[in-house]
Amino acid sequence: MRLDEDLFAKITVVFSFIIMAVGGLFGLVQALNRVPFLEMPGLLEVSDANYYRILTCHGVCLAVAIPIYWITGLAAFLSPRILKVGLDKRLLGLSLAMMLLGGVMATIVILAGKANVLYTFYAPMKAHPGFYWGAALLILGSWVFIAAFVKQYLQWRRQNPGVGTPIAIYGLLATFIVWIEATTPIVITVLKDFIPMSMFGKHVDVLETRTWFWFFGHALVYFWLLPVVTMWYYLIPKKLGVPLFSESMAKVAFILFILASTPVGLHHQFTDPGLAPEYKYMHTVLTLIVASPSMLTGFNILATMERAGRAKGGNGLLGWLAKQPWKDPVYLGLVVSMIIFGVGGITGIINASYQLNMVVHNTAWVPGHFHMTVGNMVVIGYTATTYAMLADLFKRKLISKTTAYSHILLWSIGLFIFSLAYYYVGLHGAPRRTSNIEYGGLLPQSWVFPMEISAIGAILMFAGGVFAVYTVLGSLLFGKSRGVQIPGFSIGNPHPEATTFNPLLENLKFWVIFAALLIIVAYIFPFYEIFSRGLSTVPPVATGLG
Amino acid sequence: MEPNEGIIYEYVWIVIVAAIVAGLAASLAYYGIALDLNPACNATPIDVDKVLQEFKPGVKELGPGIYQVDILAGQFFWNPNKIVLKDPVRVEFRITSKDVVHGFEIVGTSVNVMVIPGYIAEFSWEPPKNAEGRYLIICHEYCGIGHQEMKAELIIERTNTLLDGADIDALEVTGGDIGKITEPTYIEFEGVISG
């Protein structure tokens, strides 16, 4: 099956917004059901079993499926336009078929209640084999896409020796390198442990499988957010009509992401028994290092914004802020997503701070943190970028600027309220991932009021999500004749796509090998500890509804 | 505007970022090494098929104020589900699971550990000197359909509650939920360790 790049991009982008609608609705239902002592109207009330069923769906859809579909769609749309080299159409067809089949299969199994294992699917909880096969197929399908992307890049590289890689392509390459780093361990453990466990009752070592999972689990985070970072670097200067403040600093940031986004998984296992403090501390330091490219990025983008604002006559300490094109929903969305990410990122430093983690580990603090980082990046960043794709990819107008603004505003405010409330109850010990936190009336009173506030945040977020889905799908359906034309990707392009060539920054092969060595060093010791102690395997435990 | 104008700020910022990272790493190392504050704990492998025979849950007083608390977790209980400690100075916890992963958290304290089947998690806790009253123990890792019902209680009794000022300042309980648990009910699990 041969597939055109634009058709691939259209299908994956539209599909990801349909999933967003489903996953977002589940999110609202969960947030409301968790509020202690709140009587829910019949339609929105879910049983405990259904709570965990839709929580699994919420996590898998929003955290794994949407990013895979949307990011491959963005790359298929953008890279042929920038590099002027096509993607392999056979690989595109194969990739889309695998990703859709895998995603649909896993979703059906989850919705059928045969995989109430949540998105982390910790062994020895057992789901229906279709869940693991679906997830594996989805991930392997994304690998096929990456093969096409790398093939395209190498072809461009041969045709353009001595030319610097355009920043958007550089960022997408970093995204996919991180994705390969992340998914290799999860594919290993799913094939080696989870599928045999689910199909043949294999006994597995839980500490080992948890370590494999978090080997994947944190790098996954960078896969979600790197395309948005790429869009900050690419679209914000374009919208401003100035070059990026420092392109080499941007590339250094991406290299730091490549190096340090994977060997950090133990920071999700600080409270796991049986992993030595030395290794946990090593992963702590690497986690702090992976915070540094985000700090470099914030500086670089703000410096670009300031330079452009001052050139337009914005004087004084903050006058340049008034000279930004805030009325462009794409620009507004990207900058807002960056500001919220900054706040969320700082709370990530607290999670990563080893001893402090004991206070917040597995409490509601954690969903507070990742909704502010990922929930924000994925929903605002992806949606704003999709608005920009309307003109170039879909040949549509934006159905309404008002709904686009409403989305950004309601989502951001709702997100802040929700996350701050969750930070608060998390610090007071309220758990995450429970259908209910009443504990038969034993719950501390300090949990109740913030949880009620969090529900208000969730409702506002949901309203914002409705506007996002309406704006995207409405523009696609009706944007041909109605709506406002907003500038897309190909607006005024004062700086050339191809840039200066720095041999060290362009030598990605070197950095990938360096990253692989770092990952080996970070993981060989904990795995040695686990295996040398002797595995302690346990039989699978079913969790299905039946 | 010159392309390289302001580039000095970039270098200054790189130095600041490096200093932040180094400062955080150094302070965490100080807590870990000099103050021996580590969330890590030992794990002793145990055959999960024999855990019901070999692992005996319960509270033992090893010496004055020194307790050993052995806890068995399972879907969806902690056993024992009521732990009473009188004037505890140090508590040696040994916790394991008979089925899936659970999370042991004493609400309002820094006690927070994953309970992994096949391994006994072993760690010690020195309760703050002002810790007194009833504490809620919950499971903080999803363990199945009854996860949200999984709870127990810790009761710390003090015969001498007079603290000097330094103790109060130094050892405030995180979360501060002491005394907030007023409902006199607690759950009894039946027959959970017979199987």
XYZ file of C-alpha atoms in Angstrom:
741
model
C 0.000 0.000 0.000
C 1.445 3.346 -1.036
C 0.451 6.440 0.817
C 0.997 10.096 0.063
C 2.680 12.161 2.844
C -0.137 14.681 3.122
C -2.800 11.993 3.251
C -0.849 10.217 5.994
C -0.602 13.465 7.939
C -4.292 14.268 7.504
C -5.399 10.839 8.726
C -3.126 10.746 11.771
C -3.835 14.335 12.838
C -7.614 13.959 12.551
C -7.474 10.605 14.315
C -5.535 12.077 17.214
C -8.224 14.726 17.769
C -10.972 12.122 17.772
C -9.020 10.239 20.452
C -8.520 13.485 22.355
C -12.275 13.947 22.539
C -12.796 10.453 23.979
C -9.848 10.595 26.388
C -10.787 14.093 27.544
C -14.363 13.075 28.333
C -13.037 10.203 30.442
C -10.724 12.634 32.215
C -13.662 14.806 33.256
C -15.636 11.803 34.523
C -12.657 10.664 36.598
C -11.969 14.074 38.087
C -15.598 14.432 39.171
C -15.916 10.920 40.572
C -12.847 11.375 42.739
C -14.322 14.303 44.651
C -15.197 13.010 48.115
C -18.896 12.897 49.046
C -20.017 14.362 45.724
C -23.219 12.820 44.401
C -22.917 12.485 40.665
C -25.826 12.579 38.262
C -26.505 9.111 36.868
C -24.815 9.500 33.503
C -21.533 10.704 34.933
C -21.343 8.253 37.813
C -19.075 5.273 37.241
C -18.525 2.123 39.271
C -15.062 1.404 40.654
C -14.444 -1.185 37.935
C -15.480 1.227 35.212
C -13.373 3.955 36.783
C -10.221 1.878 36.318
C -11.365 0.861 32.868
C -11.711 4.450 31.656
C -8.583 5.488 33.566
C -6.623 2.900 31.583
C -8.166 4.243 28.393
C -7.477 7.871 29.387
C -3.815 7.082 30.042
C -3.141 4.893 27.033
C -5.028 7.132 24.579
C -3.694 10.482 25.742
C -0.210 9.451 26.784
C 0.707 6.947 24.105
C -1.708 6.958 21.166
C -2.209 10.706 20.536
C 1.495 11.576 20.601
C 2.390 8.719 18.240
C -0.308 9.626 15.707
C 0.064 13.381 15.911
C 3.858 13.497 15.900
C 4.222 11.168 12.930
C 1.569 13.298 11.191
C 3.499 16.498 11.917
C 6.706 14.967 10.599
C 5.026 13.638 7.435
C 3.563 17.093 6.810
C 6.618 19.186 7.609
C 9.721 17.306 6.538
C 8.968 16.948 2.788
C 8.146 20.679 2.682
C 11.400 21.724 4.345
C 13.798 19.139 2.929
C 12.184 18.947 -0.533
C 12.683 15.180 -0.364
C 9.739 12.791 -0.205
C 9.108 10.048 2.327
C 9.028 6.410 1.238
C 5.349 5.926 0.362
C 5.357 2.161 0.913
C 6.747 2.539 4.410
C 4.154 5.234 5.134
C 1.351 2.885 4.150
C 2.741 0.031 6.224
C 3.327 2.301 9.198
C -0.208 3.728 9.158
C -1.772 0.285 8.832
C 0.217 -1.049 11.805
C -0.405 1.977 13.987
C -4.146 2.075 13.338
C -4.569 -1.667 13.770
C -2.523 -1.691 16.989
C -4.241 1.357 18.452
C -7.746 0.166 17.648
C -6.997 -3.328 18.951
C -5.636 -2.083 22.295
C -8.533 0.371 22.669
C -11.177 -2.296 22.035
C -9.564 -4.607 24.602
C -9.484 -1.792 27.159
C -13.053 -0.675 26.536
C -14.200 -4.300 26.736
C -12.848 -4.313 30.288
C -10.213 -6.938 29.556
C -7.243 -4.760 30.454
C -7.890 -2.880 33.696
C -4.172 -2.527 34.268
C -3.731 1.235 33.809
C -1.210 2.711 31.463
C 1.751 1.382 33.476
C 0.448 -2.252 33.308
C 2.681 -3.336 36.187
C 3.257 -7.079 36.353
C 1.989 -9.416 37.682
C -1.370 -7.864 36.794
C -2.437 -9.497 33.610
C -4.420 -8.072 30.709
C -5.843 -9.777 27.644
C -3.009 -10.520 25.149
C -4.696 -8.179 22.643
C -3.693 -5.245 24.863
C 0.028 -6.066 24.668
C -0.071 -7.064 21.001
C -1.942 -3.856 20.161
C 0.539 -1.708 22.074
C 3.488 -3.502 20.461
C 1.999 -3.097 16.985
C 1.377 0.606 17.583
C 4.989 1.124 18.647
C 6.456 -1.034 15.865
C 4.338 0.922 13.371
C 5.929 4.135 14.635
C 9.350 2.509 14.082
C 8.435 1.907 10.447
C 7.606 5.598 10.124
C 10.948 6.508 11.709
C 12.721 4.273 9.191
C 11.084 6.287 6.408
C 12.010 9.552 8.128
C 15.654 8.589 8.608
C 15.854 7.363 5.005
C 14.534 10.728 3.844
C 16.971 12.634 6.033
C 19.995 10.646 4.862
C 18.949 11.227 1.248
C 18.771 14.981 1.930
C 22.127 14.837 3.709
C 23.785 13.197 0.669
C 22.306 15.858 -1.606
C 23.248 18.717 0.712
C 26.685 18.062 2.189
C 27.978 20.847 4.387
C 24.561 22.360 4.995
C 23.280 22.703 8.538
C 20.145 20.717 9.358
C 17.107 23.027 9.556
C 16.043 23.412 13.184
C 12.590 21.861 12.685
C 14.126 18.739 11.166
C 16.789 18.668 13.847
C 14.102 18.746 16.526
C 12.077 16.002 14.867
C 15.201 13.852 14.548
C 15.856 14.342 18.257
C 12.227 13.404 18.956
C 12.520 10.162 17.044
C 15.934 9.272 18.463
C 14.481 9.677 21.950
C 11.508 7.548 20.919
C 13.768 4.719 19.761
C 15.732 4.942 23.021
C 12.483 4.845 24.971
C 10.622 2.112 23.169
C 13.413 -0.436 22.796
C 13.213 -1.505 26.474
C 9.397 -1.623 26.471
C 9.331 -3.764 23.328
C 11.899 -6.101 24.931
C 9.894 -6.561 28.111
C 6.509 -6.812 26.376
C 7.791 -9.551 24.063
C 9.918 -11.308 26.685
C 7.702 -11.011 29.770
C 4.229 -9.622 29.260
C 2.979 -11.509 26.217
C 4.250 -14.884 27.569
C 2.743 -13.993 30.963
C -0.608 -13.126 29.428
C -0.786 -16.011 26.983
C 1.038 -18.841 28.764
C 1.072 -17.814 32.420
C 4.816 -17.176 32.557
C 6.095 -16.128 35.998
C 7.949 -12.807 35.942
C 10.127 -10.790 38.305
C 8.210 -7.642 39.185
C 11.202 -5.506 40.124
C 12.819 -6.352 36.806
C 9.724 -5.568 34.722
C 9.181 -2.309 36.619
C 12.744 -1.298 35.792
C 12.171 -2.078 32.122
C 8.936 -0.079 32.193
C 10.498 3.067 33.654
C 13.460 2.688 31.318
C 10.721 3.543 28.790
C 8.393 5.613 30.915
C 10.348 8.777 31.380
C 11.857 9.024 27.920
C 8.260 8.766 26.688
C 7.709 12.154 28.329
C 10.325 13.737 26.102
C 8.786 12.156 23.040
C 5.523 13.938 23.918
C 7.045 17.309 24.395
C 9.988 17.525 21.991
C 7.812 18.262 18.926
C 6.266 21.177 20.806
C 9.739 22.403 21.751
C 10.613 22.067 18.073
C 7.604 24.205 17.174
C 8.672 26.881 19.679
C 12.049 26.994 17.979
C 10.607 26.871 14.478
C 7.292 28.708 14.481
C 7.825 31.432 17.068
C 10.729 33.115 15.196
C 8.818 32.656 11.946
C 5.771 34.395 13.359
C 7.979 37.181 14.709
C 9.915 37.567 11.481
C 13.307 37.342 13.164
C 15.941 34.631 13.329
C 16.163 32.474 16.420
C 18.340 34.121 19.065
C 20.817 31.261 19.024
C 20.417 28.297 16.759
C 23.476 26.495 18.087
C 22.103 26.772 21.620
C 18.882 25.199 20.363
C 20.812 22.318 18.857
C 22.805 21.902 22.060
C 19.488 21.666 23.913
C 18.288 18.914 21.580
C 21.572 17.031 22.031
C 21.146 17.237 25.803
C 17.641 15.797 25.381
C 19.066 12.951 23.286
C 21.722 12.231 25.891
C 19.862 12.529 29.148
C 16.186 11.834 28.537
C 16.456 8.059 28.884
C 19.007 7.163 31.607
C 16.764 8.691 34.288
C 14.073 6.045 34.808
C 15.016 5.164 38.387
C 13.606 8.505 39.509
C 10.224 6.822 39.179
C 11.509 4.023 41.418
C 13.037 5.964 44.300
C 10.740 4.168 46.737
C 11.213 0.713 45.182
C 13.005 -1.708 47.487
C 16.049 -3.515 46.189
C 17.717 -0.802 44.128
C 20.835 0.677 45.700
C 20.914 4.365 46.695
C 24.024 4.957 44.582
C 22.183 4.093 41.367
C 19.167 6.116 42.345
C 21.410 9.079 43.024
C 23.101 8.649 39.635
C 19.696 8.844 37.963
C 18.850 11.863 40.109
C 21.847 13.746 38.750
C 21.006 12.770 35.173
C 17.431 13.948 35.754
C 18.697 17.326 36.911
C 20.849 17.480 33.786
C 17.853 16.772 31.560
C 16.155 19.792 33.138
C 18.911 22.022 31.749
C 17.908 21.938 28.050
C 14.460 23.190 29.059
C 16.103 26.099 30.858
C 18.225 26.815 27.784
C 15.091 26.666 25.630
C 13.152 29.094 27.810
C 16.014 31.581 27.624
C 16.456 31.204 23.877
C 12.781 31.688 23.024
C 12.305 34.610 25.412
C 15.436 36.257 24.011
C 14.039 35.839 20.502
C 10.738 37.357 21.590
C 12.492 40.271 23.280
C 14.685 40.983 20.269
C 11.654 41.031 17.968
C 9.607 43.152 20.364
C 12.357 45.728 20.738
C 12.858 45.896 16.973
C 9.167 46.805 16.731
C 9.642 49.632 19.212
C 8.766 47.955 22.494
C 11.017 49.757 24.969
C 11.718 49.540 28.643
C 11.979 46.473 30.795
C 8.813 44.759 29.578
C 7.582 46.948 26.709
C 8.623 44.319 24.162
C 5.955 42.006 25.549
C 3.242 44.305 24.234
C 4.674 44.086 20.730
C 4.063 40.387 20.312
C 1.490 39.026 17.843
C -0.796 37.800 20.625
C -3.828 37.892 18.365
C -2.485 34.989 16.344
C -3.919 31.900 18.093
C -0.965 29.796 16.952
C 1.511 32.189 18.529
C -0.578 32.647 21.665
C -0.969 28.897 22.108
C 2.720 28.156 21.700
C 3.830 30.857 24.145
C 1.168 29.925 26.717
C 2.177 26.282 26.502
C 5.762 27.317 27.196
C 4.850 29.390 30.252
C 2.724 26.631 31.805
C 5.393 24.077 31.006
C 7.893 26.200 32.923
C 5.743 26.096 36.065
C 5.087 22.373 35.711
C 8.737 21.692 35.029
C 9.807 23.261 38.304
C 7.540 20.867 40.198
C 9.283 18.078 38.284
C 12.537 19.110 39.954
C 10.791 18.450 43.275
C 9.719 14.963 42.176
C 13.234 14.261 41.005
C 14.856 15.475 44.208
C 15.440 12.054 45.636
C 14.615 12.542 49.329
C 11.759 14.979 48.654
C 10.205 12.337 46.446
C 9.200 10.370 49.563
C 6.681 13.076 50.397
C 5.034 13.182 46.981
C 5.604 9.750 45.449
C 2.357 8.287 44.063
C 0.305 11.049 45.632
C -2.039 13.348 43.765
C 0.931 15.699 43.432
C 2.154 13.566 40.539
C -0.938 13.920 38.286
C -0.837 17.611 39.209
C 2.688 17.722 37.827
C 2.197 15.797 34.629
C -1.058 17.453 33.675
C 0.706 20.782 33.928
C 3.588 19.602 31.765
C 2.225 17.005 29.378
C -1.484 17.756 29.544
C -0.591 21.310 28.676
C 2.009 20.536 26.003
C -0.087 17.972 24.224
C -3.367 19.835 24.248
C -2.248 23.437 23.758
C 0.960 22.817 21.836
C -0.441 20.183 19.476
C -3.681 22.087 18.919
C -1.999 25.429 18.237
C 0.336 23.763 15.761
C -2.635 22.073 14.128
C -4.257 25.497 13.661
C -1.122 26.433 11.716
C -1.429 23.267 9.625
C -4.940 24.246 8.516
C -3.746 26.601 5.812
C -0.937 24.473 4.398
C -2.057 20.896 4.906
C -5.831 20.967 4.982
C -6.398 24.072 2.821
C -8.943 25.313 5.318
C -9.626 28.502 7.219
C -9.877 28.660 10.990
C -13.559 28.385 11.798
C -13.409 30.974 14.581
C -10.667 32.834 16.397
C -12.955 33.216 19.408
C -13.227 29.475 19.950
C -9.467 29.143 19.483
C -8.832 31.800 22.154
C -11.489 30.234 24.404
C -9.717 26.906 24.151
C -6.351 28.327 25.169
C -7.802 30.463 27.958
C -10.185 27.934 29.511
C -7.743 25.084 29.251
C -4.916 27.077 30.847
C -6.999 28.434 33.719
C -8.658 25.066 34.324
C -5.300 23.337 34.227
C -3.821 25.701 36.804
C -6.768 25.261 39.166
C -6.792 21.471 38.754
C -3.051 21.043 39.124
C -2.634 23.432 42.055
C -5.417 21.607 43.923
C -3.745 18.286 43.185
C -0.381 19.611 44.344
C -2.020 20.640 47.589
C -3.812 17.377 48.376
C -0.767 15.455 47.190
C 1.379 17.206 49.757
C -1.239 16.163 52.298
C -0.882 12.544 51.269
C -3.903 11.977 49.013
C -3.172 9.130 46.605
C -3.385 9.187 42.836
C -5.114 6.499 40.759
C -7.982 5.783 43.129
C -11.620 5.833 42.122
C -12.436 7.302 45.491
C -10.472 8.809 48.352
C -13.065 8.659 51.119
C -11.595 5.588 52.879
C -14.881 4.992 54.624
C -14.888 8.498 56.075
C -11.341 8.231 57.467
C -9.901 10.702 55.003
C -8.219 13.811 56.411
C -10.501 16.830 56.177
C -7.718 18.745 54.425
C -8.347 16.692 51.275
C -11.977 17.606 50.779
C -12.064 21.273 49.823
C -9.113 21.196 47.359
C -10.649 18.187 45.646
C -13.855 20.160 45.166
C -11.782 22.987 43.683
C -10.021 20.507 41.397
C -13.403 19.533 39.964
C -14.000 23.154 38.930
C -10.605 23.111 37.231
C -11.462 19.882 35.461
C -14.765 21.303 34.193
C -12.995 24.384 32.809
C -10.359 22.152 31.200
C -13.044 20.049 29.643
C -14.769 23.142 28.283
C -11.419 24.212 26.820
C -10.991 20.758 25.317
C -14.432 20.971 23.728
C -13.429 24.269 22.110
C -10.153 22.709 20.886
C -11.842 19.733 19.286
C -14.616 21.956 17.890
C -12.127 24.416 16.403
C -10.032 21.732 14.744
C -12.797 19.437 13.508
C -15.153 22.374 12.760
C -12.489 24.038 10.632
C -11.934 20.804 8.751
C -15.629 20.271 8.107
C -16.770 23.807 7.394
C -13.544 25.805 6.975
C -13.531 25.696 3.222
C -16.109 28.419 2.837
C -16.303 29.954 6.287
C -13.895 31.219 8.907
C -10.798 33.392 8.972
C -7.596 32.752 7.090
C -4.736 32.525 9.570
C -1.103 32.367 8.570
C 0.236 28.833 8.515
C 3.748 27.511 8.282
C 4.713 29.206 5.054
C 4.322 32.807 6.164
C 7.100 35.373 5.717
C 10.342 33.538 6.054
C 13.134 36.022 6.540
C 15.711 33.535 7.666
C 16.807 30.693 5.426
C 15.708 27.173 6.308
C 19.202 25.822 5.932
C 21.657 27.254 8.367
C 25.270 27.286 9.361
C 27.080 23.975 9.480
C 28.756 23.063 12.748
C 30.423 19.647 12.347
C 30.084 18.739 16.028
C 26.383 19.638 16.225
C 25.585 17.959 12.923
C 27.298 14.695 13.818
C 24.234 13.028 15.260
C 25.755 9.572 14.870
C 28.367 10.528 17.456
C 25.739 11.809 19.884
C 23.572 8.731 19.466
C 26.527 6.484 20.312
C 27.330 8.702 23.284
C 23.702 8.459 24.429
C 23.740 4.672 24.077
C 26.871 4.443 26.226
C 25.333 6.695 28.857
C 22.189 4.563 28.921
C 24.262 1.384 29.282
C 26.239 2.866 32.161
C 23.077 4.069 33.884
C 21.249 0.751 33.577
C 23.934 -1.927 33.743
C 24.376 -1.496 37.507
C 20.718 -1.677 38.569
C 20.136 -4.639 36.269
C 23.258 -6.335 37.602
C 21.921 -5.813 41.109
C 18.537 -7.316 40.191
C 19.920 -10.310 38.310
C 22.843 -11.067 40.636
C 20.495 -11.213 43.622
C 18.551 -13.894 41.753
C 15.158 -13.181 40.250
C 12.123 -13.759 42.415
C 9.339 -14.522 39.986
C 5.627 -14.466 40.729
C 2.580 -15.849 38.903
C 0.229 -13.537 36.966
C -2.912 -12.132 38.599
C -6.000 -11.486 36.491
C -7.675 -8.081 36.711
C -10.452 -8.368 34.154
C -14.035 -7.608 35.029
C -15.188 -11.151 34.402
C 20.846 44.523 15.066
C 24.101 42.599 14.964
C 23.578 38.846 14.884
C 25.947 38.282 17.798
C 24.657 41.096 19.952
C 23.720 39.845 23.372
C 25.546 36.561 22.931
C 27.328 37.206 26.233
C 24.001 36.715 28.030
C 23.797 33.272 26.527
C 27.090 32.289 28.139
C 26.071 33.850 31.428
C 22.837 31.872 31.363
C 24.678 28.610 30.604
C 26.825 29.201 33.686
C 23.708 29.892 35.788
C 22.011 26.705 34.554
C 25.126 24.642 35.271
C 25.334 26.178 38.744
C 21.666 25.360 39.486
C 22.144 21.744 38.412
C 25.396 21.376 40.356
C 23.912 23.041 43.438
C 20.863 20.767 43.474
C 22.966 17.655 42.884
C 25.381 18.625 45.656
C 22.666 19.367 48.195
C 20.907 16.064 47.490
C 24.231 14.242 47.845
C 24.737 15.984 51.178
C 21.357 14.765 52.451
C 22.007 11.268 51.161
C 25.582 10.784 52.313
C 26.182 13.094 55.262
C 22.705 12.864 56.803
C 22.069 9.316 55.557
C 18.622 10.251 54.280
C 17.816 7.815 51.515
C 14.449 6.694 50.242
C 16.079 3.471 49.108
C 15.584 0.341 51.111
C 16.652 -3.278 51.158
C 14.765 -6.078 49.496
C 14.974 -9.707 50.554
C 13.597 -12.142 47.999
C 10.790 -14.398 49.231
C 9.018 -17.175 47.370
C 5.555 -15.785 46.800
C 3.994 -19.274 46.847
C 5.252 -19.788 50.395
C 4.692 -16.262 51.663
C 1.591 -17.238 53.660
C 3.511 -19.936 55.514
C 6.858 -18.213 55.909
C 5.935 -14.585 56.499
C 4.291 -13.912 59.853
C 2.606 -10.511 59.986
C 2.487 -8.755 63.320
C 4.062 -6.225 65.680
C 6.989 -7.182 67.910
C 8.705 -4.969 70.475
C 12.413 -5.668 70.158
C 13.453 -3.316 72.936
C 12.166 -0.199 74.650
C 10.567 1.815 71.868
C 12.109 -0.367 69.165
C 9.471 -2.189 67.126
C 9.532 -4.651 64.286
C 6.369 -4.457 62.209
C 5.834 -7.196 59.633
C 3.022 -6.397 57.215
C 1.503 -8.567 54.526
C -0.292 -6.834 51.688
C -2.811 -8.412 49.353
C -5.852 -7.546 47.310
C -7.214 -5.515 49.158
C -5.898 -5.507 52.711
C -3.018 -4.720 54.970
C -2.409 -7.307 57.651
C -2.241 -6.251 60.428
C -4.731 -3.486 59.733
C -4.329 -1.876 63.134
C -0.847 -1.186 64.420
C -0.420 0.194 67.935
C 2.977 1.558 68.957
C 3.715 2.915 72.434
C 6.412 5.583 72.631
C 8.085 4.425 69.424
C 11.672 5.480 68.882
C 12.410 3.354 65.859
C 10.226 1.090 63.773
C 11.697 -1.625 61.586
C 9.212 -2.324 58.822
C 9.200 -5.522 56.777
C 6.489 -5.469 54.141
C 5.672 -7.825 51.316
C 2.803 -8.639 48.988
C 1.163 -11.960 48.263
C -0.134 -10.975 44.815
C 0.412 -7.670 42.956
C 2.269 -4.393 43.515
C 0.934 -2.269 46.383
C 2.075 1.048 47.825
C 2.502 1.567 51.563
C 1.901 5.123 52.689
C 1.283 6.452 56.185
C -0.626 9.639 55.457
C 0.988 12.705 56.971
C 4.445 11.159 57.307
C 7.307 10.512 54.939
C 6.741 6.742 55.068
C 6.202 5.843 51.436
C 7.418 2.609 49.888
C 6.482 0.305 47.042
C 5.497 -3.213 48.070
C 6.588 -5.652 45.395
C 5.533 -9.312 45.352
C 8.514 -11.634 45.556
C 10.461 -9.207 47.733
C 10.283 -8.095 51.350
C 10.846 -4.346 51.593
C 12.865 -3.576 54.711
C 13.330 -0.096 56.080
C 13.357 1.691 59.377
C 11.439 4.765 60.413
C 12.026 7.046 63.357
C 8.653 8.622 64.075
C 8.885 12.324 64.847
C 8.724 12.923 68.574
C 5.520 14.914 68.225
C 3.816 12.147 66.266
C 0.831 11.001 68.268
C -2.663 9.785 67.566
C -4.239 7.942 64.695
C -2.752 7.815 61.252
C -4.365 6.553 58.104
C -2.425 3.955 56.125
C -3.436 3.649 52.488
C -2.394 1.778 49.377
C -1.089 4.278 46.856
C -0.434 1.977 43.917
C -3.322 0.694 41.814
C -3.755 -2.962 42.736
C -7.143 -3.892 41.297
C -10.825 -3.212 41.561
C -10.857 -2.734 45.357
C -7.703 -0.608 45.510
C -9.514 2.430 46.914
C -10.781 0.417 49.894
C -7.342 -0.767 51.004
C -6.541 0.888 54.312
C -5.242 0.365 57.816
C -4.452 2.499 60.803
C -1.424 3.299 62.865
C -1.925 4.429 66.443
C 0.951 6.063 68.215
C 0.480 6.374 71.960
C 2.664 8.606 74.057
C 3.060 8.311 77.802
C 5.238 11.416 77.924
C 4.089 14.098 75.517
C 6.202 16.913 76.922
C 8.592 17.986 74.237
C 11.225 20.607 74.524
C 11.080 23.424 71.997
C 13.942 22.102 69.918
C 12.136 18.822 69.271
C 8.994 20.530 68.094
C 10.895 22.759 65.714
C 13.083 20.027 64.344
C 10.614 17.230 63.900
C 7.391 18.581 62.550
C 5.355 15.899 60.844
C 4.890 16.533 57.152
C 1.320 16.977 56.136
C 0.184 17.640 59.670
C -2.828 15.370 59.697
C -2.475 14.267 63.292
C -5.735 14.151 65.143
C -7.774 14.815 62.048
C -8.912 11.226 61.807
C -11.812 11.270 64.183
C -14.149 8.549 62.971
C -13.844 5.662 65.425
C -14.436 3.023 62.787
C -11.783 0.827 61.365
C -12.112 -2.181 59.188
C -11.646 -5.813 60.106
C -10.697 -8.166 57.340
C -11.897 -11.683 57.631
C -10.099 -14.766 56.505
C -7.625 -12.911 54.403
C -4.572 -14.853 55.459
C -6.153 -18.241 55.711
C -5.640 -19.076 52.048
